[in-house]
Amino acid sequence: QVQLVESGGGLVQPGGSLRLSCAASGSIFYFHTMGWYRQAPGKQRELVAAITSGGSTNYQDSVKGRFTISRDNAKNTVYLQMNSLKPEDTAVYYCNTQAGVRRDYWGQGTQVTVSS
């Protein structure tokens, strides 16, 4: 099975930016949809953004206009550019395939903390 490793998280001030990366051990070319999810303390895991192989995207309402998901099949990597970060964005961020979500299979994620 494909291994996904998230990176790029860290501590930033409100209004700051981060770019998260999701590197796959193998090709992601054949995965139709890839997504970024997040889970904040005391909250359920939620979909943040998703992208299809054709480049179609969708976003959670709370991040529209601030986050951008992209996909580089040649580099086997999915990105999440996060701008204008808010304290409410603080969470562990995960990337996953549709199959991984369906099977409830998750990686370690990367921590994003937005605080002054």
Short mmCIF file of N, CA, C and O in Angstrom, two decimals:
data_model
loop_
_atom_site.label_atom_id
_atom_site.label_comp_id
_atom_site.label_asym_id
_atom_site.label_seq_id
_atom_site.Cartn_x
_atom_site.Cartn_y
_atom_site.Cartn_z
N GLN A 1 0.83 -1.18 0.00
CA GLN A 1 0.00 0.00 0.00
C GLN A 1 0.88 1.24 0.00
O GLN A 1 2.01 1.21 0.47
N VAL A 2 0.33 2.33 -0.51
CA VAL A 2 1.09 3.57 -0.60
C VAL A 2 1.30 4.15 0.80
O VAL A 2 0.43 4.09 1.67
N GLN A 3 2.50 4.70 1.01
CA GLN A 3 2.82 5.39 2.25
C GLN A 3 2.80 6.89 2.00
O GLN A 3 3.39 7.37 1.03
N LEU A 4 2.11 7.62 2.85
CA LEU A 4 2.01 9.06 2.74
C LEU A 4 2.64 9.71 3.95
O LEU A 4 2.33 9.35 5.09
N VAL A 5 3.53 10.67 3.71
CA VAL A 5 4.22 11.36 4.79
C VAL A 5 3.98 12.85 4.68
O VAL A 5 4.36 13.48 3.69
N GLU A 6 3.34 13.41 5.70
CA GLU A 6 3.05 14.83 5.73
C GLU A 6 4.21 15.60 6.37
O GLU A 6 4.85 15.11 7.31
N SER A 7 4.45 16.81 5.89
CA SER A 7 5.48 17.66 6.46
C SER A 7 5.14 19.12 6.20
O SER A 7 4.24 19.42 5.43
N GLY A 8 5.88 20.01 6.84
CA GLY A 8 5.71 21.44 6.60
C GLY A 8 4.97 22.18 7.69
O GLY A 8 4.87 23.42 7.63
N GLY A 9 4.46 21.48 8.68
CA GLY A 9 3.76 22.15 9.76
C GLY A 9 4.72 22.89 10.67
O GLY A 9 5.94 22.81 10.53
N GLY A 10 4.14 23.64 11.59
CA GLY A 10 4.95 24.40 12.52
C GLY A 10 4.12 25.41 13.28
O GLY A 10 2.89 25.40 13.21
N LEU A 11 4.81 26.27 14.00
CA LEU A 11 4.17 27.33 14.77
C LEU A 11 4.26 28.64 14.01
O LEU A 11 5.35 29.07 13.64
N VAL A 12 3.12 29.26 13.78
CA VAL A 12 3.07 30.54 13.08
C VAL A 12 2.12 31.48 13.79
O VAL A 12 1.22 31.06 14.52
N GLN A 13 2.31 32.77 13.58
CA GLN A 13 1.43 33.78 14.14
C GLN A 13 0.18 33.93 13.28
O GLN A 13 0.20 33.61 12.09
N PRO A 14 -0.91 34.41 13.87
CA PRO A 14 -2.10 34.67 13.06
C PRO A 14 -1.77 35.57 11.88
O PRO A 14 -1.02 36.53 12.01
N GLY A 15 -2.32 35.21 10.72
CA GLY A 15 -2.03 35.96 9.51
C GLY A 15 -0.85 35.41 8.72
O GLY A 15 -0.63 35.83 7.58
N GLY A 16 -0.13 34.49 9.30
CA GLY A 16 1.02 33.90 8.64
C GLY A 16 0.64 32.83 7.63
O GLY A 16 -0.54 32.54 7.43
N SER A 17 1.67 32.24 7.02
CA SER A 17 1.46 31.23 5.98
C SER A 17 2.33 30.01 6.20
O SER A 17 3.41 30.09 6.80
N LEU A 18 1.86 28.88 5.71
CA LEU A 18 2.60 27.64 5.70
C LEU A 18 2.25 26.88 4.44
O LEU A 18 1.15 27.02 3.92
N ARG A 19 3.18 26.06 3.96
CA ARG A 19 2.89 25.14 2.88
C ARG A 19 3.15 23.73 3.35
O ARG A 19 4.28 23.38 3.70
N LEU A 20 2.12 22.92 3.35
CA LEU A 20 2.24 21.54 3.74
C LEU A 20 2.50 20.67 2.52
O LEU A 20 2.00 20.95 1.43
N SER A 21 3.28 19.62 2.71
CA SER A 21 3.58 18.68 1.64
C SER A 21 3.18 17.28 2.06
O SER A 21 3.31 16.90 3.23
N CYS A 22 2.72 16.51 1.11
CA CYS A 22 2.36 15.12 1.33
C CYS A 22 3.11 14.30 0.29
O CYS A 22 2.75 14.33 -0.90
N ALA A 23 4.15 13.61 0.72
CA ALA A 23 4.98 12.83 -0.18
C ALA A 23 4.57 11.36 -0.14
O ALA A 23 4.44 10.77 0.93
N ALA A 24 4.39 10.78 -1.31
CA ALA A 24 3.99 9.39 -1.41
C ALA A 24 5.18 8.51 -1.76
O ALA A 24 6.07 8.92 -2.50
N SER A 25 5.17 7.30 -1.22
CA SER A 25 6.25 6.35 -1.49
C SER A 25 6.20 5.82 -2.92
O SER A 25 7.19 5.34 -3.45
N GLY A 26 5.03 5.89 -3.52
CA GLY A 26 4.85 5.46 -4.89
C GLY A 26 4.07 6.49 -5.67
O GLY A 26 3.77 7.57 -5.17
N SER A 27 3.72 6.14 -6.88
CA SER A 27 3.00 7.06 -7.75
C SER A 27 1.60 7.34 -7.23
O SER A 27 0.90 6.44 -6.77
N ILE A 28 1.20 8.60 -7.30
CA ILE A 28 -0.17 8.98 -6.95
C ILE A 28 -0.99 9.23 -8.21
O ILE A 28 -2.14 9.64 -8.12
N PHE A 29 -0.39 8.95 -9.36
CA PHE A 29 -1.04 9.20 -10.63
C PHE A 29 -2.37 8.49 -10.74
O PHE A 29 -3.33 9.03 -11.31
N TYR A 30 -2.45 7.29 -10.19
CA TYR A 30 -3.66 6.48 -10.33
C TYR A 30 -4.71 6.74 -9.25
O TYR A 30 -5.79 6.14 -9.28
N PHE A 31 -4.40 7.61 -8.31
CA PHE A 31 -5.39 7.97 -7.30
C PHE A 31 -6.18 9.17 -7.82
O PHE A 31 -5.64 10.26 -8.00
N HIS A 32 -7.45 8.94 -8.05
CA HIS A 32 -8.28 9.97 -8.65
C HIS A 32 -8.39 11.21 -7.78
O HIS A 32 -8.30 12.34 -8.27
N THR A 33 -8.60 11.00 -6.49
CA THR A 33 -8.79 12.11 -5.58
C THR A 33 -7.85 12.01 -4.38
O THR A 33 -7.72 10.94 -3.78
N MET A 34 -7.20 13.12 -4.06
CA MET A 34 -6.38 13.23 -2.87
C MET A 34 -6.94 14.36 -2.02
O MET A 34 -7.45 15.35 -2.56
N GLY A 35 -6.81 14.22 -0.72
CA GLY A 35 -7.37 15.25 0.15
C GLY A 35 -6.51 15.56 1.35
O GLY A 35 -5.69 14.74 1.78
N TRP A 36 -6.71 16.76 1.88
CA TRP A 36 -6.13 17.17 3.15
C TRP A 36 -7.24 17.22 4.18
O TRP A 36 -8.33 17.76 3.91
N TYR A 37 -6.95 16.68 5.35
CA TYR A 37 -7.89 16.64 6.45
C TYR A 37 -7.20 17.21 7.68
O TYR A 37 -5.98 17.29 7.74
N ARG A 38 -7.98 17.60 8.67
CA ARG A 38 -7.38 18.08 9.90
C ARG A 38 -8.22 17.67 11.10
O ARG A 38 -9.43 17.46 10.99
N GLN A 39 -7.55 17.58 12.23
CA GLN A 39 -8.22 17.25 13.47
C GLN A 39 -7.66 18.13 14.58
O GLN A 39 -6.48 18.05 14.90
N ALA A 40 -8.52 18.96 15.14
CA ALA A 40 -8.15 19.83 16.24
C ALA A 40 -8.48 19.15 17.55
O ALA A 40 -9.33 18.25 17.61
N PRO A 41 -7.83 19.56 18.64
CA PRO A 41 -8.11 18.96 19.95
C PRO A 41 -9.59 19.03 20.30
O PRO A 41 -10.21 20.09 20.20
N GLY A 42 -10.16 17.90 20.67
CA GLY A 42 -11.56 17.86 21.06
C GLY A 42 -12.55 17.91 19.92
O GLY A 42 -13.76 18.00 20.17
N LYS A 43 -12.07 17.86 18.69
CA LYS A 43 -12.97 17.94 17.54
C LYS A 43 -12.82 16.73 16.64
O LYS A 43 -11.84 16.00 16.70
N GLN A 44 -13.81 16.53 15.78
CA GLN A 44 -13.77 15.45 14.81
C GLN A 44 -12.85 15.81 13.65
O GLN A 44 -12.65 16.98 13.34
N ARG A 45 -12.29 14.80 13.03
CA ARG A 45 -11.48 15.03 11.84
C ARG A 45 -12.38 15.51 10.72
O ARG A 45 -13.50 14.99 10.54
N GLU A 46 -11.92 16.48 9.95
CA GLU A 46 -12.73 17.06 8.90
C GLU A 46 -11.93 17.24 7.62
O GLU A 46 -10.72 17.43 7.64
N LEU A 47 -12.64 17.19 6.51
CA LEU A 47 -12.02 17.44 5.22
C LEU A 47 -11.76 18.92 5.07
O LEU A 47 -12.65 19.74 5.29
N VAL A 48 -10.55 19.27 4.67
CA VAL A 48 -10.17 20.66 4.45
C VAL A 48 -10.23 21.00 2.97
O VAL A 48 -10.79 22.03 2.58
N ALA A 49 -9.61 20.16 2.15
CA ALA A 49 -9.55 20.40 0.72
C ALA A 49 -9.31 19.09 -0.01
O ALA A 49 -8.71 18.17 0.54
N ALA A 50 -9.77 19.01 -1.25
CA ALA A 50 -9.57 17.82 -2.06
C ALA A 50 -9.27 18.23 -3.49
O ALA A 50 -9.69 19.30 -3.94
N ILE A 51 -8.55 17.36 -4.19
CA ILE A 51 -8.20 17.63 -5.58
C ILE A 51 -8.25 16.34 -6.38
O ILE A 51 -7.80 15.29 -5.91
N THR A 52 -8.80 16.40 -7.58
CA THR A 52 -8.87 15.25 -8.45
C THR A 52 -7.66 15.22 -9.37
O THR A 52 -6.89 16.17 -9.45
N SER A 53 -7.49 14.11 -10.08
CA SER A 53 -6.38 13.98 -11.02
C SER A 53 -6.46 15.02 -12.13
O SER A 53 -5.44 15.38 -12.72
N GLY A 54 -7.67 15.50 -12.41
CA GLY A 54 -7.86 16.50 -13.43
C GLY A 54 -7.69 17.92 -12.95
O GLY A 54 -7.81 18.86 -13.74
N GLY A 55 -7.43 18.08 -11.65
CA GLY A 55 -7.20 19.41 -11.11
C GLY A 55 -8.41 20.08 -10.51
O GLY A 55 -8.32 21.24 -10.07
N SER A 56 -9.54 19.41 -10.48
CA SER A 56 -10.72 19.98 -9.85
C SER A 56 -10.55 19.99 -8.34
O SER A 56 -10.07 19.01 -7.76
N THR A 57 -10.93 21.07 -7.70
CA THR A 57 -10.73 21.21 -6.26
C THR A 57 -12.02 21.57 -5.55
O THR A 57 -12.96 22.11 -6.14
N ASN A 58 -12.05 21.27 -4.26
CA ASN A 58 -13.12 21.75 -3.41
C ASN A 58 -12.56 21.99 -2.02
O ASN A 58 -11.57 21.37 -1.63
N TYR A 59 -13.19 22.91 -1.29
CA TYR A 59 -12.68 23.35 0.00
C TYR A 59 -13.78 23.45 1.03
O TYR A 59 -14.94 23.73 0.71
N GLN A 60 -13.40 23.25 2.27
CA GLN A 60 -14.28 23.54 3.37
C GLN A 60 -14.53 25.04 3.36
O GLN A 60 -13.63 25.83 3.09
N ASP A 61 -15.75 25.44 3.67
CA ASP A 61 -16.11 26.85 3.61
C ASP A 61 -15.18 27.73 4.44
O ASP A 61 -14.86 28.86 4.04
N SER A 62 -14.75 27.25 5.57
CA SER A 62 -13.95 28.06 6.48
C SER A 62 -12.56 28.38 5.94
O SER A 62 -11.90 29.29 6.46
N VAL A 63 -12.10 27.67 4.92
CA VAL A 63 -10.76 27.92 4.38
C VAL A 63 -10.78 28.46 2.96
O VAL A 63 -9.72 28.76 2.41
N LYS A 64 -11.95 28.61 2.38
CA LYS A 64 -12.05 29.12 1.02
C LYS A 64 -11.44 30.51 0.93
O LYS A 64 -11.70 31.38 1.77
N GLY A 65 -10.62 30.71 -0.09
CA GLY A 65 -9.96 31.99 -0.27
C GLY A 65 -8.66 32.12 0.47
O GLY A 65 -7.90 33.07 0.24
N ARG A 66 -8.39 31.17 1.37
CA ARG A 66 -7.16 31.23 2.16
C ARG A 66 -6.23 30.05 1.85
O ARG A 66 -5.01 30.21 1.86
N PHE A 67 -6.80 28.88 1.61
CA PHE A 67 -6.01 27.67 1.36
C PHE A 67 -6.10 27.28 -0.11
O PHE A 67 -7.13 27.49 -0.77
N THR A 68 -5.02 26.68 -0.61
CA THR A 68 -4.99 26.18 -1.98
C THR A 68 -4.36 24.80 -2.00
O THR A 68 -3.24 24.62 -1.54
N ILE A 69 -5.08 23.83 -2.54
CA ILE A 69 -4.55 22.49 -2.69
C ILE A 69 -4.03 22.32 -4.11
O ILE A 69 -4.63 22.81 -5.07
N SER A 70 -2.90 21.63 -4.25
CA SER A 70 -2.35 21.37 -5.57
C SER A 70 -1.74 19.98 -5.58
O SER A 70 -1.53 19.35 -4.53
N ARG A 71 -1.44 19.51 -6.78
CA ARG A 71 -0.99 18.13 -6.95
C ARG A 71 0.07 18.07 -8.03
O ARG A 71 -0.10 18.61 -9.12
N ASP A 72 1.18 17.39 -7.73
CA ASP A 72 2.26 17.21 -8.68
C ASP A 72 2.48 15.71 -8.82
O ASP A 72 3.19 15.10 -8.03
N ASN A 73 1.86 15.11 -9.82
CA ASN A 73 1.96 13.67 -10.00
C ASN A 73 3.39 13.22 -10.30
O ASN A 73 3.80 12.14 -9.89
N ALA A 74 4.15 14.04 -11.01
CA ALA A 74 5.53 13.69 -11.35
C ALA A 74 6.39 13.57 -10.11
O ALA A 74 7.32 12.77 -10.06
N LYS A 75 6.11 14.38 -9.11
CA LYS A 75 6.86 14.35 -7.85
C LYS A 75 6.16 13.52 -6.78
O LYS A 75 6.65 13.44 -5.65
N ASN A 76 5.03 12.94 -7.13
CA ASN A 76 4.26 12.13 -6.19
C ASN A 76 3.96 12.90 -4.91
O ASN A 76 4.10 12.37 -3.80
N THR A 77 3.55 14.13 -5.07
CA THR A 77 3.36 15.01 -3.92
C THR A 77 2.09 15.84 -4.06
O THR A 77 1.76 16.31 -5.15
N VAL A 78 1.41 16.01 -2.94
CA VAL A 78 0.26 16.89 -2.85
C VAL A 78 0.61 18.00 -1.87
O VAL A 78 1.24 17.76 -0.85
N TYR A 79 0.18 19.22 -2.18
CA TYR A 79 0.51 20.37 -1.35
C TYR A 79 -0.75 21.05 -0.83
O TYR A 79 -1.82 20.96 -1.42
N LEU A 80 -0.58 21.75 0.27
CA LEU A 80 -1.63 22.61 0.79
C LEU A 80 -0.98 23.93 1.20
O LEU A 80 -0.26 23.99 2.19
N GLN A 81 -1.22 24.96 0.41
CA GLN A 81 -0.74 26.30 0.73
C GLN A 81 -1.76 26.96 1.63
O GLN A 81 -2.93 27.07 1.26
N MET A 82 -1.34 27.39 2.80
CA MET A 82 -2.22 27.98 3.78
C MET A 82 -1.80 29.42 4.04
O MET A 82 -0.69 29.66 4.52
N ASN A 83 -2.67 30.35 3.73
CA ASN A 83 -2.41 31.76 3.95
C ASN A 83 -3.42 32.33 4.94
O ASN A 83 -4.47 31.73 5.20
N SER A 84 -3.11 33.49 5.47
CA SER A 84 -4.00 34.17 6.41
C SER A 84 -4.47 33.24 7.51
O SER A 84 -5.66 33.16 7.83
N LEU A 85 -3.53 32.54 8.10
CA LEU A 85 -3.87 31.54 9.10
C LEU A 85 -4.50 32.16 10.34
O LEU A 85 -4.14 33.25 10.76
N LYS A 86 -5.43 31.42 10.90
CA LYS A 86 -6.16 31.83 12.09
C LYS A 86 -5.94 30.81 13.20
O LYS A 86 -5.63 29.65 12.93
N PRO A 87 -6.11 31.23 14.46
CA PRO A 87 -5.97 30.26 15.56
C PRO A 87 -6.89 29.05 15.38
O PRO A 87 -6.52 27.94 15.79
N GLU A 88 -8.04 29.24 14.76
CA GLU A 88 -8.98 28.15 14.53
C GLU A 88 -8.44 27.10 13.57
O GLU A 88 -9.01 26.01 13.46
N ASP A 89 -7.37 27.41 12.85
CA ASP A 89 -6.75 26.46 11.93
C ASP A 89 -5.81 25.50 12.64
O ASP A 89 -5.31 24.56 12.02
N THR A 90 -5.56 25.74 13.90
CA THR A 90 -4.67 24.87 14.67
C THR A 90 -5.22 23.45 14.69
O THR A 90 -6.35 23.21 15.10
N ALA A 91 -4.40 22.50 14.26
CA ALA A 91 -4.82 21.11 14.17
C ALA A 91 -3.67 20.27 13.66
O ALA A 91 -2.65 20.79 13.22
N VAL A 92 -3.85 18.96 13.72
CA VAL A 92 -2.96 18.05 13.03
C VAL A 92 -3.54 17.85 11.64
O VAL A 92 -4.72 17.52 11.50
N TYR A 93 -2.72 18.05 10.62
CA TYR A 93 -3.17 17.95 9.24
C TYR A 93 -2.69 16.64 8.62
O TYR A 93 -1.52 16.27 8.76
N TYR A 94 -3.59 15.97 7.91
CA TYR A 94 -3.31 14.70 7.28
C TYR A 94 -3.65 14.75 5.80
O TYR A 94 -4.59 15.44 5.41
N CYS A 95 -2.93 14.00 4.99
CA CYS A 95 -3.34 13.80 3.62
C CYS A 95 -3.78 12.35 3.48
O CYS A 95 -3.38 11.49 4.25
N ASN A 96 -4.62 12.09 2.49
CA ASN A 96 -5.11 10.73 2.33
C ASN A 96 -5.74 10.54 0.97
O ASN A 96 -6.09 11.50 0.28
N THR A 97 -5.90 9.27 0.61
CA THR A 97 -6.64 8.88 -0.58
C THR A 97 -8.05 8.54 -0.16
O THR A 97 -8.36 8.41 1.02
N GLN A 98 -8.93 8.39 -1.14
CA GLN A 98 -10.31 8.01 -0.83
C GLN A 98 -10.35 6.64 -0.17
O GLN A 98 -11.12 6.42 0.76
N ALA A 99 -9.51 5.73 -0.64
CA ALA A 99 -9.48 4.39 -0.07
C ALA A 99 -8.99 4.44 1.38
O ALA A 99 -9.50 3.72 2.23
N GLY A 100 -7.99 5.27 1.65
CA GLY A 100 -7.49 5.39 3.00
C GLY A 100 -8.54 5.92 3.95
O GLY A 100 -8.65 5.46 5.09
N VAL A 101 -9.30 6.89 3.52
CA VAL A 101 -10.37 7.44 4.33
C VAL A 101 -11.44 6.38 4.58
O VAL A 101 -11.91 6.22 5.71
N ARG A 102 -11.82 5.68 3.55
CA ARG A 102 -12.85 4.64 3.65
C ARG A 102 -12.44 3.55 4.63
O ARG A 102 -13.27 3.05 5.39
N ARG A 103 -11.16 3.21 4.64
CA ARG A 103 -10.64 2.16 5.52
C ARG A 103 -10.16 2.71 6.85
O ARG A 103 -9.68 1.95 7.69
N ASP A 104 -10.28 4.02 7.05
CA ASP A 104 -9.84 4.69 8.27
C ASP A 104 -8.36 4.42 8.53
O ASP A 104 -7.95 4.07 9.64
N TYR A 105 -7.57 4.58 7.47
CA TYR A 105 -6.14 4.39 7.54
C TYR A 105 -5.46 5.75 7.39
O TYR A 105 -5.58 6.40 6.36
N TRP A 106 -4.74 6.16 8.44
CA TRP A 106 -4.13 7.49 8.48
C TRP A 106 -2.66 7.43 8.85
O TRP A 106 -2.22 6.52 9.56
N GLY A 107 -1.91 8.44 8.39
CA GLY A 107 -0.51 8.55 8.75
C GLY A 107 -0.34 9.34 10.03
O GLY A 107 -1.29 9.49 10.81
N GLN A 108 0.87 9.86 10.25
CA GLN A 108 1.17 10.59 11.47
C GLN A 108 0.67 12.03 11.44
O GLN A 108 0.43 12.63 12.49
N GLY A 109 0.54 12.59 10.26
CA GLY A 109 0.11 13.97 10.13
C GLY A 109 1.21 14.95 10.48
O GLY A 109 2.31 14.57 10.87
N THR A 110 0.91 16.23 10.33
CA THR A 110 1.86 17.28 10.68
C THR A 110 1.12 18.36 11.47
O THR A 110 0.01 18.76 11.10
N GLN A 111 1.72 18.80 12.55
CA GLN A 111 1.07 19.74 13.45
C GLN A 111 1.18 21.17 12.94
O GLN A 111 2.26 21.64 12.60
N VAL A 112 0.05 21.85 12.91
CA VAL A 112 0.00 23.27 12.59
C VAL A 112 -0.56 23.99 13.80
O VAL A 112 -1.65 23.69 14.27
N THR A 113 0.21 24.93 14.32
CA THR A 113 -0.23 25.72 15.47
C THR A 113 -0.17 27.19 15.12
O THR A 113 0.87 27.71 14.72
N VAL A 114 -1.30 27.86 15.26
CA VAL A 114 -1.41 29.28 14.95
C VAL A 114 -1.66 30.01 16.26
O VAL A 114 -2.73 29.89 16.85
N SER A 115 -0.67 30.76 16.69
CA SER A 115 -0.76 31.44 17.98
C SER A 115 0.18 32.63 18.03
O SER A 115 1.26 32.60 17.45
N SER A 116 -0.24 33.67 18.72
CA SER A 116 0.59 34.85 18.87
C SER A 116 1.49 34.71 20.09
O SER A 116 1.25 33.86 20.97
#
